[in-house]
Amino acid sequence: MAFKELVFSGVQPTGNLHLGNYLGAITRFVALQARYDCIYCVVDMHAITVWQDPAELPKNTREVTAAFLACGIDPKRNIVFNQSQVAEHAELAWVFNCVARMGWLNRMTQFKEKAGKDRENASVGLYAYPTLMAADILAYRATHVPVGEDQKQHLELTRDIAQKFNNDFAVSIRDHGHGDVFFPLTEPLISGPATRVMSLRDGTKKMSKSDPSDYSRINLTDDADTIAQKIRKAKTDPEPLPSEPAGLKKRPEAENLLGIYAALADSTEEQALKQFAGAQFSTFKTALVDLAVAKLEPVAAEMKRLSADPGHVDEVLADGGARAQAIAAETMKAVKDIVGFVRR
Ligand code: TYM
């Protein structure tokens, strides 16, 4: 069966939106609007899988929404909302909890990283997180999901869940007039020079919201001086820049900064290296500061302007929530019939 092409993706409102989220996800979200209908979600239900201060969570939800808008996502042409406004995500996730196997979830590396050594003390939600992520996507029967490299395994699990649901309920799917398959096998969209932006302090560690050092990341709310300072202090090595990508092997910090430059310039590593072959890091960093500030300063300014108008942001979320729910409710009705739940 051919599914209508639809993009879905989500970002957690856990504070400190950074350059990795921006280059790996949000700028891609913006670009995809030209080709697809898109649904972008602030996943607050995912956020509470680890403790969130109830006084901070609404602020963080509005901040991610403001970042979406400031980067150029059009909430009229597409749908922007926060997850908890559409209860169907949780409802479908329960069905998926009964489709997914323990063995599948036991393999999820993100759970292992986030739970750390004290696994007994992790929330059940943190463990079941990937089934909710599958529900986010499949509640809309989305066909394409732009994400950074770190979400790849969760998208493979989403495909496994879709496939098992389609197989387990094949007869019922047909009997209820939904064709041969009900859920699409969603395609991950992971490409470009910044699918895995690394820490500015250690090129072998992912740039992350939870790194205790603020110098490890560039936050979307950083001002020009802070951006400049963080880039100037970023770890490098003593060699000049090479002329070919092969010369970046075993130089994780150089490779990371080059990738960031290429992504910000909307070009490729090869093109960036042509420009900087043989240059010292001091020269390259000056160019990187100029480019990063030129790209990020207007985003920070617009986010600030929007944060002064939470009423507008809340309207966007309410409007998006209602439109998202209309779609998810149809999917859920069909799922109830397929599974065999008696409904009104
Ligand atoms: P989250 O909130 O951790 O990150 C949001 C997006 O940013 C990408 N990303 C990065 N990309 C490149 N380099 C980095 N250092 C980097 N850090 C983060 C992530 O890959 C992601 O695309 N589980 C998801 C949220 C989610 C979701 C979904 C995504 C929930 N439901 C459905 C897609 C579809 C997460 O925790 O992303």
Coordinates of C-alpha atoms and ligand atoms in Angstrom, one line a residue:
M1 CA 0.0 0.0 0.0
A2 CA 1.2 3.5 -0.8
F3 CA 1.1 5.9 2.2
K4 CA 0.8 9.6 1.9
E5 CA 4.2 11.1 2.4
L6 CA 4.4 12.8 5.7
V7 CA 7.3 14.0 7.9
F8 CA 7.2 13.7 11.7
S9 CA 9.9 14.6 14.3
G10 CA 10.2 15.6 17.9
V11 CA 12.5 17.4 20.3
Q12 CA 12.5 17.1 24.1
P13 CA 11.9 20.2 26.2
T14 CA 14.7 19.4 28.6
G15 CA 16.5 22.8 28.5
N16 CA 19.7 23.8 26.8
L17 CA 18.8 23.4 23.1
H18 CA 22.1 23.3 21.4
L19 CA 24.0 23.4 18.1
G20 CA 23.6 19.6 17.7
N21 CA 19.8 19.9 17.9
Y22 CA 19.9 22.8 15.5
L23 CA 22.1 21.3 12.9
G24 CA 21.1 17.6 13.3
A25 CA 17.4 18.3 13.5
I26 CA 15.8 21.7 13.4
T27 CA 17.5 23.1 10.3
R28 CA 16.6 19.8 8.5
F29 CA 12.9 20.2 9.7
V30 CA 12.9 23.7 8.1
A31 CA 14.3 22.5 4.8
L32 CA 11.8 19.6 4.6
Q33 CA 8.9 21.9 4.6
A34 CA 9.5 22.7 1.0
R35 CA 8.8 19.1 -0.1
Y36 CA 6.5 17.5 2.5
D37 CA 3.7 18.1 4.9
C38 CA 5.3 18.1 8.3
I39 CA 4.4 17.6 11.9
Y40 CA 6.9 18.8 14.6
C41 CA 6.3 17.9 18.2
V42 CA 7.7 19.2 21.5
V43 CA 7.8 15.8 23.3
D44 CA 7.0 16.8 26.9
M45 CA 5.8 13.3 27.8
H46 CA 9.3 12.0 26.8
A47 CA 10.9 14.7 28.9
I48 CA 9.3 13.4 32.2
T49 CA 11.0 10.0 31.8
V50 CA 13.6 11.7 33.9
W51 CA 12.7 14.2 36.6
Q52 CA 11.5 17.6 35.3
D53 CA 10.8 20.5 37.6
P54 CA 7.1 21.4 37.0
A55 CA 7.9 25.1 37.3
E56 CA 10.5 24.7 34.5
L57 CA 8.8 22.3 32.1
P58 CA 6.3 24.8 30.6
K59 CA 9.1 27.3 30.0
N60 CA 11.2 24.7 28.3
T61 CA 8.3 23.6 26.1
R62 CA 7.7 27.1 25.0
E63 CA 11.4 27.6 24.4
V64 CA 11.6 24.7 22.0
T65 CA 8.5 25.9 20.2
A66 CA 10.0 29.4 20.0
A67 CA 13.2 27.8 18.5
F68 CA 11.1 26.0 15.9
L69 CA 9.4 29.2 14.9
A70 CA 12.6 31.3 15.1
C71 CA 14.3 28.9 12.7
G72 CA 11.5 29.2 10.2
I73 CA 9.1 26.4 10.7
D74 CA 5.7 27.6 9.5
P75 CA 3.0 26.5 12.0
K76 CA 0.1 27.3 9.6
R77 CA 1.3 25.2 6.7
N78 CA 2.5 22.5 9.0
I79 CA 1.6 21.3 12.5
V80 CA 3.6 22.4 15.6
F81 CA 2.3 21.1 19.0
N82 CA 3.3 19.6 22.3
Q83 CA 2.8 15.9 22.8
S84 CA 0.7 15.9 26.0
Q85 CA -2.1 17.7 24.2
V86 CA -2.8 14.6 22.1
A87 CA -3.6 11.7 24.4
E88 CA -3.6 9.3 21.5
H89 CA 0.2 9.2 21.7
A90 CA -0.1 7.5 25.1
E91 CA -3.0 5.3 24.0
L92 CA -1.2 4.0 21.0
A93 CA 2.0 3.5 23.0
W94 CA 0.2 1.1 25.3
V95 CA -0.8 -1.0 22.3
F96 CA 2.8 -0.9 21.1
N97 CA 4.0 -2.0 24.6
C98 CA 2.1 -5.1 23.9
V99 CA 3.5 -5.6 20.4
A100 CA 7.2 -4.8 21.2
R101 CA 9.3 -7.5 22.9
M102 CA 11.4 -7.1 26.0
G103 CA 14.4 -8.4 24.1
W104 CA 14.0 -5.5 21.6
L105 CA 14.0 -2.9 24.3
N106 CA 16.8 -4.5 26.2
R107 CA 19.0 -3.7 23.3
M108 CA 18.4 0.0 23.3
T109 CA 21.8 1.7 23.9
Q110 CA 20.2 5.1 24.9
F111 CA 18.4 3.5 27.8
K112 CA 21.7 1.9 29.0
E113 CA 23.5 5.3 28.7
K114 CA 20.8 7.3 30.4
A115 CA 20.0 4.8 33.2
G116 CA 23.7 4.4 33.9
K117 CA 24.8 2.0 36.6
D118 CA 21.7 2.4 38.8
R119 CA 19.3 0.7 36.4
E120 CA 16.9 -0.4 39.2
N121 CA 16.2 3.2 40.0
A122 CA 15.4 4.3 36.4
S123 CA 11.8 5.1 35.7
V124 CA 9.6 2.5 33.8
G125 CA 9.0 5.3 31.3
L126 CA 12.6 5.7 30.5
Y127 CA 12.7 2.0 29.6
A128 CA 9.5 2.1 27.6
Y129 CA 10.4 5.4 25.9
P130 CA 11.0 3.9 22.4
T131 CA 7.5 2.5 22.2
L132 CA 6.1 6.0 22.9
M133 CA 8.4 7.3 20.2
A134 CA 7.1 4.7 17.8
A135 CA 3.5 5.8 18.7
D136 CA 4.4 9.5 18.1
I137 CA 5.4 8.7 14.6
L138 CA 2.8 6.0 13.7
A139 CA -0.2 7.9 15.2
Y140 CA 0.2 10.0 12.0
R141 CA 1.4 7.0 9.9
A142 CA 4.4 9.3 9.1
T143 CA 6.7 8.0 6.3
H144 CA 9.8 10.1 6.9
V145 CA 11.5 11.1 10.2
P146 CA 14.5 13.5 10.2
V147 CA 16.7 13.0 13.2
G148 CA 20.4 13.0 14.3
E149 CA 22.5 9.8 14.3
D150 CA 21.7 9.1 17.9
Q151 CA 18.1 8.3 17.2
K152 CA 18.8 5.7 14.5
Q153 CA 18.2 2.7 16.8
H154 CA 14.9 4.0 18.0
L155 CA 13.7 4.4 14.4
E156 CA 14.8 0.8 13.6
L157 CA 12.6 -0.3 16.6
T158 CA 9.7 1.8 15.2
R159 CA 9.9 -0.2 11.9
D160 CA 10.1 -3.5 13.8
I161 CA 6.9 -2.5 15.8
A162 CA 5.1 -1.4 12.6
Q163 CA 6.1 -4.6 10.9
K164 CA 5.0 -6.9 13.8
F165 CA 1.7 -5.0 14.2
N166 CA 1.0 -5.4 10.4
N167 CA 1.9 -9.1 10.6
D168 CA 0.1 -10.0 13.9
F169 CA -3.1 -8.2 12.9
A170 CA -2.9 -8.9 9.1
V171 CA -6.3 -10.7 9.0
S172 CA -8.1 -8.0 11.1
I173 CA -6.4 -5.2 9.1
R174 CA -7.9 -6.7 5.9
D175 CA -11.3 -7.5 7.5
H176 CA -11.6 -3.9 8.5
G177 CA -10.9 -2.6 5.0
H178 CA -7.4 -1.1 5.7
G179 CA -5.7 -3.0 2.9
D180 CA -2.7 -5.2 3.5
V181 CA -0.6 -3.1 5.8
F182 CA -1.8 -0.5 8.3
F183 CA 1.5 1.1 9.4
P184 CA 4.2 2.3 7.0
L185 CA 7.8 1.3 7.6
T186 CA 9.1 4.8 8.3
E187 CA 12.3 6.0 6.7
P188 CA 14.9 7.8 8.8
L189 CA 16.3 10.9 7.2
I190 CA 19.8 11.1 8.6
S191 CA 22.2 13.0 6.3
G192 CA 24.5 16.0 5.9
P193 CA 27.7 17.0 7.6
A194 CA 26.3 17.4 11.1
T195 CA 24.3 14.2 12.0
R196 CA 26.4 13.8 15.1
V197 CA 27.8 17.1 16.4
M198 CA 30.4 16.4 19.1
S199 CA 31.4 18.2 22.3
L200 CA 33.6 21.3 21.9
R201 CA 35.7 20.0 24.8
D202 CA 36.1 16.4 23.6
G203 CA 35.6 15.3 20.0
T204 CA 34.8 11.8 21.0
K205 CA 31.7 12.7 23.0
K206 CA 28.4 13.8 21.6
M207 CA 27.3 17.4 22.2
S208 CA 24.6 17.1 24.7
K209 CA 22.1 19.0 26.9
S210 CA 23.3 17.2 30.0
D211 CA 27.1 17.7 29.7
P212 CA 28.0 19.5 33.0
S213 CA 30.4 21.9 31.1
D214 CA 28.6 24.7 29.3
Y215 CA 31.7 25.1 27.2
S216 CA 31.0 21.7 25.6
R217 CA 28.1 23.1 23.6
I218 CA 26.8 26.2 21.9
N219 CA 23.3 26.9 23.2
L220 CA 20.7 28.5 20.9
T221 CA 20.2 31.2 23.5
D222 CA 23.9 32.1 23.7
D223 CA 24.8 35.7 22.7
A224 CA 27.6 36.6 20.2
D225 CA 30.3 37.0 22.8
T226 CA 29.5 33.6 24.4
I227 CA 29.5 31.9 21.0
A228 CA 32.9 33.5 20.1
Q229 CA 34.4 32.5 23.5
K230 CA 33.2 28.9 23.3
I231 CA 34.6 28.5 19.8
R232 CA 37.9 30.1 20.6
K233 CA 38.3 27.7 23.6
A234 CA 37.2 24.7 21.7
K235 CA 39.7 21.8 21.8
T236 CA 41.9 21.4 18.6
D237 CA 45.1 19.7 17.7
P238 CA 48.4 21.4 16.6
E239 CA 48.3 20.4 12.9
P240 CA 47.0 22.8 10.2
L241 CA 43.8 21.7 8.4
P242 CA 44.2 19.1 5.7
S243 CA 43.0 19.5 2.1
E244 CA 41.0 16.2 1.9
P245 CA 38.5 14.6 4.3
A246 CA 40.8 11.6 4.7
G247 CA 43.2 13.9 6.5
L248 CA 40.6 14.4 9.2
K249 CA 40.7 10.7 10.3
K250 CA 41.8 10.3 13.9
R251 CA 41.4 14.0 14.4
P252 CA 38.0 14.1 16.0
E253 CA 38.0 17.7 17.1
A254 CA 39.2 19.0 13.7
E255 CA 36.6 16.8 12.0
N256 CA 33.8 18.1 14.3
L257 CA 34.6 21.8 13.8
L258 CA 34.9 21.3 10.0
G259 CA 31.5 19.5 10.0
I260 CA 29.9 22.3 12.0
Y261 CA 31.4 24.9 9.6
A262 CA 30.1 23.0 6.5
A263 CA 26.6 22.5 8.0
L264 CA 26.3 26.2 9.0
A265 CA 27.5 27.2 5.5
D266 CA 25.1 24.7 3.9
S267 CA 27.9 23.1 2.1
T268 CA 30.0 19.9 2.4
E269 CA 33.2 19.0 4.3
E270 CA 35.0 18.8 0.9
Q271 CA 34.0 22.4 0.0
A272 CA 35.0 23.7 3.5
L273 CA 38.4 22.0 3.2
K274 CA 39.0 23.5 -0.2
Q275 CA 38.6 26.9 1.5
F276 CA 40.8 26.1 4.6
A277 CA 43.4 23.6 3.3
G278 CA 46.7 24.3 5.1
A279 CA 45.2 27.0 7.4
Q280 CA 45.9 27.2 11.2
F281 CA 43.0 26.7 13.6
S282 CA 43.3 30.4 14.6
T283 CA 42.3 31.5 11.1
F284 CA 39.7 28.8 10.8
K285 CA 38.1 29.6 14.2
T286 CA 37.8 33.3 13.3
A287 CA 35.8 32.3 10.2
L288 CA 33.8 29.8 12.2
V289 CA 32.9 32.5 14.8
D290 CA 31.7 34.9 12.1
L291 CA 29.6 32.3 10.5
A292 CA 28.1 30.9 13.7
V293 CA 27.3 34.3 15.0
A294 CA 25.7 35.4 11.7
K295 CA 23.5 32.2 11.7
L296 CA 22.7 31.9 15.3
E297 CA 22.3 35.5 16.5
P298 CA 19.1 36.2 14.6
V299 CA 17.6 32.9 16.0
A300 CA 18.5 33.9 19.6
A301 CA 17.0 37.3 19.0
E302 CA 13.7 35.9 17.6
M303 CA 13.5 33.3 20.4
K304 CA 13.9 36.2 22.9
R305 CA 11.1 38.1 21.2
L306 CA 8.8 35.1 21.2
S307 CA 9.6 34.3 24.9
A308 CA 8.2 37.7 25.7
D309 CA 4.9 36.6 24.1
P310 CA 4.0 33.2 25.6
G311 CA 0.4 33.8 24.7
H312 CA 1.3 33.6 21.0
V313 CA 3.4 30.5 21.5
D314 CA 0.6 28.8 23.4
E315 CA -1.9 29.6 20.6
V316 CA 0.4 27.9 18.1
L317 CA 0.6 24.8 20.3
A318 CA -3.2 24.7 20.9
D319 CA -4.0 25.1 17.2
G320 CA -1.4 22.5 16.3
G321 CA -2.6 20.2 19.0
A322 CA -6.2 20.3 17.7
R323 CA -5.1 19.6 14.2
A324 CA -2.8 16.8 15.2
Q325 CA -5.5 15.2 17.3
A326 CA -7.9 15.1 14.4
I327 CA -5.4 12.9 12.5
A328 CA -4.3 10.8 15.5
A329 CA -7.9 10.1 16.6
E330 CA -8.7 8.6 13.1
T331 CA -5.6 6.3 13.4
M332 CA -6.6 5.3 17.0
K333 CA -10.2 4.5 15.9
A334 CA -8.8 2.2 13.3
V335 CA -6.3 0.6 15.7
K336 CA -9.1 -0.1 18.2
D337 CA -11.1 -1.9 15.5
I338 CA -8.1 -3.8 14.3
V339 CA -7.1 -4.9 17.8
G340 CA -10.7 -5.7 18.8
F341 CA -11.6 -3.1 21.3
V342 CA -15.3 -2.3 21.5
R343 CA -15.7 1.5 21.0
R344 CA -18.3 4.1 20.9
Ligands
TYM1 P1 16.4 15.0 21.5 O1 15.4 15.9 22.2 O2 17.5 14.4 22.4 O3 17.1 15.7 20.3 C1 16.3 16.3 19.3 C2 17.0 16.1 18.0 O4 18.3 16.6 18.0 C3 19.2 15.6 17.5 N1 20.5 15.7 18.2 C4 21.7 15.8 17.6 N2 22.0 15.8 16.3 C5 23.3 15.9 16.0 N3 24.3 16.0 16.9 C6 24.0 16.0 18.2 N4 25.0 16.1 19.1 C7 22.6 15.9 18.6 N5 22.0 15.8 19.8 C8 20.7 15.7 19.5 C9 18.5 14.2 17.9 O5 18.9 13.2 17.1 C10 17.0 14.6 17.6 O6 16.7 14.5 16.2 N6 13.8 10.7 21.2 C11 14.0 12.0 20.6 C12 12.8 12.8 20.5 C13 11.6 12.1 19.8 C14 11.4 11.9 18.5 C15 10.1 11.3 18.4 C16 12.2 12.1 17.3 C17 10.5 11.7 20.5 N7 9.6 11.2 19.6 C18 9.6 10.9 17.1 C19 11.7 11.7 16.1 C20 10.4 11.1 16.0 C21 15.0 12.7 21.4 O7 15.2 12.4 22.6 O8 15.6 13.8 20.8

